[in-house]
């Protein structure tokens, strides 16, 4: 069980995908630039099997904004994009309607 106090530490918010590049060293990964409402960040996400770069640019997504940075196959990732898994394939979590970048998820 996760304590509510621990859950509150996560900064989950809406972001907009600005740019998408194929990861140079991983066939399943993209390197995304996202706008979190107060900053532009780079994250690495395993979406190439289900989404084209064109499908992602401009899309509003849900991210964990305060996750510790990690280097994934040589690329820095400064957050985590949230997706469900449908038979092992990623399905993006997206806002039901258009809300501003940076809107908190609570």
Coordinates of N, CA and C in Angstrom, one line a residue:
X1 N 0.8 -1.2 0.0 CA 0.0 0.0 0.0 C 0.9 1.2 0.0
X2 N 0.4 2.2 -0.7 CA 1.1 3.5 -0.8 C 0.4 4.5 0.1
X3 N 1.1 5.2 1.0 CA 0.5 6.2 1.8 C 0.1 7.4 1.0
X4 N -1.0 8.0 1.3 CA -1.5 9.2 0.6 C -0.4 10.3 0.6
X5 N 0.3 10.4 1.7 CA 1.4 11.4 1.8 C 2.5 11.2 0.7
X6 N 2.8 9.9 0.5 CA 3.7 9.6 -0.6 C 3.2 9.9 -2.0
X7 N 1.9 9.6 -2.2 CA 1.2 9.9 -3.5 C 1.3 11.4 -3.7
X8 N 1.0 12.2 -2.7 CA 1.0 13.7 -2.9 C 2.4 14.2 -3.3
X9 N 3.4 13.5 -3.2 CA 4.7 13.9 -3.6 C 4.9 13.9 -5.1
X10 N 4.1 13.1 -5.8 CA 4.1 13.1 -7.3 C 3.5 14.3 -7.9
X11 N 4.2 15.0 -8.7 CA 3.7 16.2 -9.5 C 3.2 15.6 -10.8
X12 N 2.0 15.3 -10.9 CA 1.4 14.8 -12.2 C 0.6 15.9 -12.8
X13 N 1.0 16.2 -14.1 CA 0.3 17.3 -14.8 C 0.2 17.0 -16.3
X14 N -0.6 17.9 -16.9 CA -0.8 17.9 -18.4 C 0.4 18.6 -19.0
X15 N 0.9 18.0 -20.1 CA 2.0 18.6 -20.9 C 1.6 18.4 -22.4
X16 N 2.2 19.2 -23.2 CA 2.0 19.2 -24.6 C 3.3 18.7 -25.3
X17 N 3.2 17.8 -26.2 CA 4.3 17.3 -27.0 C 4.7 18.4 -28.0
X18 N 5.9 18.8 -28.0 CA 6.4 19.9 -28.9 C 7.1 19.3 -30.1
X19 N 8.0 18.3 -29.8 CA 8.8 17.7 -30.8 C 9.1 16.2 -30.5
X20 N 9.2 15.4 -31.6 CA 9.4 14.0 -31.4 C 10.6 13.6 -32.3
X21 N 11.6 12.9 -31.8 CA 12.7 12.4 -32.5 C 12.8 10.9 -32.2
X22 N 13.2 10.1 -33.2 CA 13.5 8.7 -32.9 C 14.8 8.6 -32.1
X23 N 14.7 7.7 -31.1 CA 15.9 7.5 -30.3 C 17.0 6.9 -31.1
X24 N 18.2 7.5 -31.1 CA 19.3 7.0 -32.0 C 19.8 5.6 -31.7
X25 N 19.5 5.1 -30.5 CA 20.1 3.8 -30.1 C 19.0 2.8 -29.6
X26 N 17.7 3.0 -29.9 CA 16.7 2.1 -29.5 C 15.5 2.2 -30.4
X27 N 15.1 1.1 -31.0 CA 14.1 1.0 -32.0 C 12.7 1.3 -31.5
X28 N 12.5 1.1 -30.2 CA 11.1 1.2 -29.6 C 10.9 2.6 -28.9
X29 N 12.0 3.4 -28.8 CA 11.9 4.6 -28.1 C 11.8 5.9 -28.9
X30 N 11.1 6.9 -28.4 CA 11.2 8.3 -28.9 C 11.8 9.2 -27.9
X31 N 12.4 10.2 -28.3 CA 12.9 11.3 -27.5 C 12.0 12.5 -27.7
X32 N 11.2 12.9 -26.7 CA 10.2 13.9 -26.8 C 10.6 15.2 -26.1
X33 N 10.3 16.3 -26.7 CA 10.3 17.6 -26.0 C 8.9 17.9 -25.7
X34 N 8.7 18.2 -24.4 CA 7.3 18.5 -23.9 C 7.3 19.9 -23.2
X35 N 6.2 20.5 -23.3 CA 5.9 21.8 -22.5 C 5.0 21.4 -21.3
X36 N 5.6 21.7 -20.1 CA 4.9 21.3 -18.9 C 4.1 22.6 -18.3
X37 N 4.1 23.6 -19.1 CA 3.4 24.8 -18.6 C 4.4 25.8 -18.0
X38 N 5.4 25.4 -17.4 CA 6.4 26.3 -16.8 C 7.8 25.9 -17.3
X39 N 8.0 24.9 -18.1 CA 9.3 24.5 -18.6 C 9.2 23.6 -19.8
X40 N 10.2 23.6 -20.6 CA 10.3 22.6 -21.7 C 11.3 21.5 -21.2
X41 N 10.9 20.3 -21.3 CA 11.7 19.2 -20.9 C 11.8 18.1 -21.9
X42 N 12.8 17.3 -21.7 CA 13.0 16.1 -22.6 C 12.7 14.9 -21.8
X43 N 11.9 14.0 -22.4 CA 11.6 12.7 -21.9 C 11.8 11.6 -22.9
X44 N 12.0 10.4 -22.5 CA 12.2 9.3 -23.4 C 11.0 8.3 -23.1
X45 N 10.3 7.9 -24.2 CA 9.1 7.1 -24.0 C 9.1 6.0 -25.1
X46 N 8.7 4.8 -24.7 CA 8.5 3.7 -25.6 C 7.2 3.6 -26.3
X47 N 7.1 4.5 -27.3 CA 5.8 4.6 -28.0 C 5.9 4.3 -29.5
X48 N 7.1 4.1 -30.0 CA 7.3 3.9 -31.5 C 6.5 2.8 -32.1
X49 N 6.2 1.8 -31.3 CA 5.5 0.6 -31.9 C 4.0 1.0 -32.2
X50 N 3.5 2.0 -31.5 CA 2.1 2.3 -31.7 C 1.7 3.7 -32.2
X51 N 2.7 4.6 -32.1 CA 2.4 6.0 -32.5 C 3.5 6.5 -33.4
X52 N 3.0 7.2 -34.4 CA 4.0 7.9 -35.3 C 4.4 9.3 -34.7
X53 N 5.5 9.8 -35.0 CA 5.9 11.1 -34.5 C 4.8 12.1 -34.8
X54 N 4.3 12.1 -36.0 CA 3.2 13.0 -36.4 C 2.0 12.9 -35.5
X55 N 1.7 11.7 -35.1 CA 0.5 11.6 -34.2 C 0.7 12.2 -32.8
X56 N 2.0 12.3 -32.4 CA 2.3 12.8 -31.1 C 2.5 14.3 -31.0
X57 N 3.0 14.9 -32.0 CA 3.3 16.4 -32.0 C 2.0 17.1 -31.8
X58 N 2.0 18.0 -30.8 CA 0.8 18.8 -30.4 C -0.2 18.1 -29.5
X59 N 0.0 16.8 -29.2 CA -0.9 16.0 -28.4 C -0.7 16.4 -26.9
X60 N -1.8 16.5 -26.1 CA -1.7 16.7 -24.7 C -1.6 15.4 -24.0
X61 N -0.7 15.2 -23.1 CA -0.4 14.0 -22.4 C -0.3 14.2 -20.9
X62 N -0.3 13.1 -20.2 CA -0.1 13.2 -18.7 C 1.3 12.7 -18.4
X63 N 2.0 13.5 -17.6 CA 3.4 13.2 -17.2 C 3.6 13.3 -15.7
X64 N 4.5 12.6 -15.2 CA 5.0 12.8 -13.8 C 6.2 13.8 -14.0
X65 N 6.0 15.0 -13.5 CA 6.9 16.1 -13.8 C 8.1 16.2 -12.9
X66 N 8.0 15.6 -11.7 CA 9.1 15.7 -10.7 C 9.8 14.4 -10.5
X67 N 9.8 13.5 -11.4 CA 10.6 12.3 -11.3 C 12.1 12.6 -11.5
X68 N 12.9 11.9 -10.7 CA 14.3 12.0 -10.8 C 14.8 11.7 -12.3
X69 N 15.7 12.5 -12.8 CA 16.2 12.3 -14.1 C 16.9 11.0 -14.3
X70 N 16.8 10.4 -15.5 CA 17.4 9.1 -15.7 C 18.0 9.2 -17.1
X71 N 19.1 8.4 -17.4 CA 19.6 8.3 -18.7 C 19.2 7.0 -19.2
X72 N 18.5 7.0 -20.4 CA 17.9 5.8 -21.0 C 18.6 5.6 -22.4
X73 N 19.4 4.6 -22.4 CA 20.1 4.3 -23.7 C 20.9 5.6 -24.2
X74 N 21.5 6.3 -23.3 CA 22.3 7.5 -23.6 C 21.5 8.8 -23.7
X75 N 20.2 8.8 -23.6 CA 19.5 10.0 -23.7 C 18.9 10.4 -22.3
X76 N 18.9 11.6 -21.9 CA 18.4 12.0 -20.6 C 16.9 12.1 -20.7
X77 N 16.2 11.6 -19.6 CA 14.8 11.7 -19.5 C 14.5 12.4 -18.2
X78 N 13.7 13.5 -18.3 CA 13.4 14.3 -17.2 C 11.9 14.3 -16.8
X79 N 11.4 13.1 -16.7 CA 10.0 12.9 -16.4 C 9.5 11.6 -16.9
X80 N 8.2 11.3 -16.7 CA 7.7 10.1 -17.2 C 6.3 10.3 -17.8
X81 N 6.1 9.9 -19.1 CA 4.8 10.0 -19.7 C 4.0 8.8 -19.3
X82 N 2.7 9.0 -18.9 CA 1.9 7.9 -18.4 C 1.1 7.3 -19.6
X83 N 1.1 6.0 -19.6 CA 0.3 5.2 -20.6 C -0.2 4.0 -20.0
X84 N -1.3 3.5 -20.5 CA -1.9 2.2 -20.1 C -1.2 1.2 -21.0
X85 N -1.4 -0.1 -20.6 CA -0.9 -1.2 -21.4 C -2.1 -2.0 -21.9
X86 N -2.2 -2.2 -23.2 CA -3.3 -3.0 -23.7 C -2.6 -4.1 -24.5
X87 N -2.6 -5.3 -23.9 CA -1.9 -6.5 -24.5 C -0.5 -6.2 -24.8
X88 N 0.2 -5.4 -23.8 CA 1.6 -5.1 -24.0 C 1.9 -3.9 -24.8
X89 N 0.9 -3.3 -25.4 CA 1.1 -2.1 -26.3 C 0.7 -0.8 -25.5
X90 N 1.4 0.2 -25.7 CA 1.1 1.5 -24.9 C -0.1 2.2 -25.5
X91 N -0.9 2.7 -24.6 CA -2.1 3.5 -24.9 C -1.9 4.8 -24.0
X92 N -1.8 5.9 -24.7 CA -1.6 7.2 -24.0 C -2.7 7.6 -23.1
X93 N -2.4 8.1 -21.9 CA -3.5 8.7 -21.1 C -3.5 10.2 -21.5
X94 N -4.7 10.7 -21.9 CA -4.8 12.0 -22.4 C -6.0 12.7 -21.7
X95 N -6.0 14.0 -21.5 CA -7.2 14.7 -20.9 C -8.4 14.5 -21.8
X96 N -9.5 14.4 -21.1 CA -10.8 14.3 -21.9 C -11.2 15.5 -22.7
X97 N -10.7 16.7 -22.2 CA -11.0 17.9 -23.0 C -9.7 18.7 -22.9
X98 N -9.7 19.8 -23.7 CA -8.5 20.6 -23.8 C -8.3 21.4 -22.5
X99 N -7.2 21.2 -21.8 CA -6.9 22.0 -20.7 C -5.4 22.5 -20.9
X100 N -5.1 23.6 -20.2 CA -3.8 24.2 -20.4 C -2.6 23.3 -19.9
X101 N -1.5 23.5 -20.6 CA -0.3 22.8 -20.2 C 0.0 23.2 -18.8
X102 N 0.4 22.3 -18.0 CA 0.7 22.5 -16.6 C -0.4 22.3 -15.6
X103 N -1.6 22.0 -16.2 CA -2.7 21.7 -15.3 C -2.4 20.5 -14.4
X104 N -2.6 20.7 -13.1 CA -2.3 19.5 -12.2 C -3.3 18.4 -12.3
X105 N -2.9 17.2 -12.1 CA -3.7 16.0 -11.9 C -3.8 15.7 -10.5
X106 N -5.0 15.6 -10.0 CA -5.2 15.4 -8.5 C -6.2 14.3 -8.3

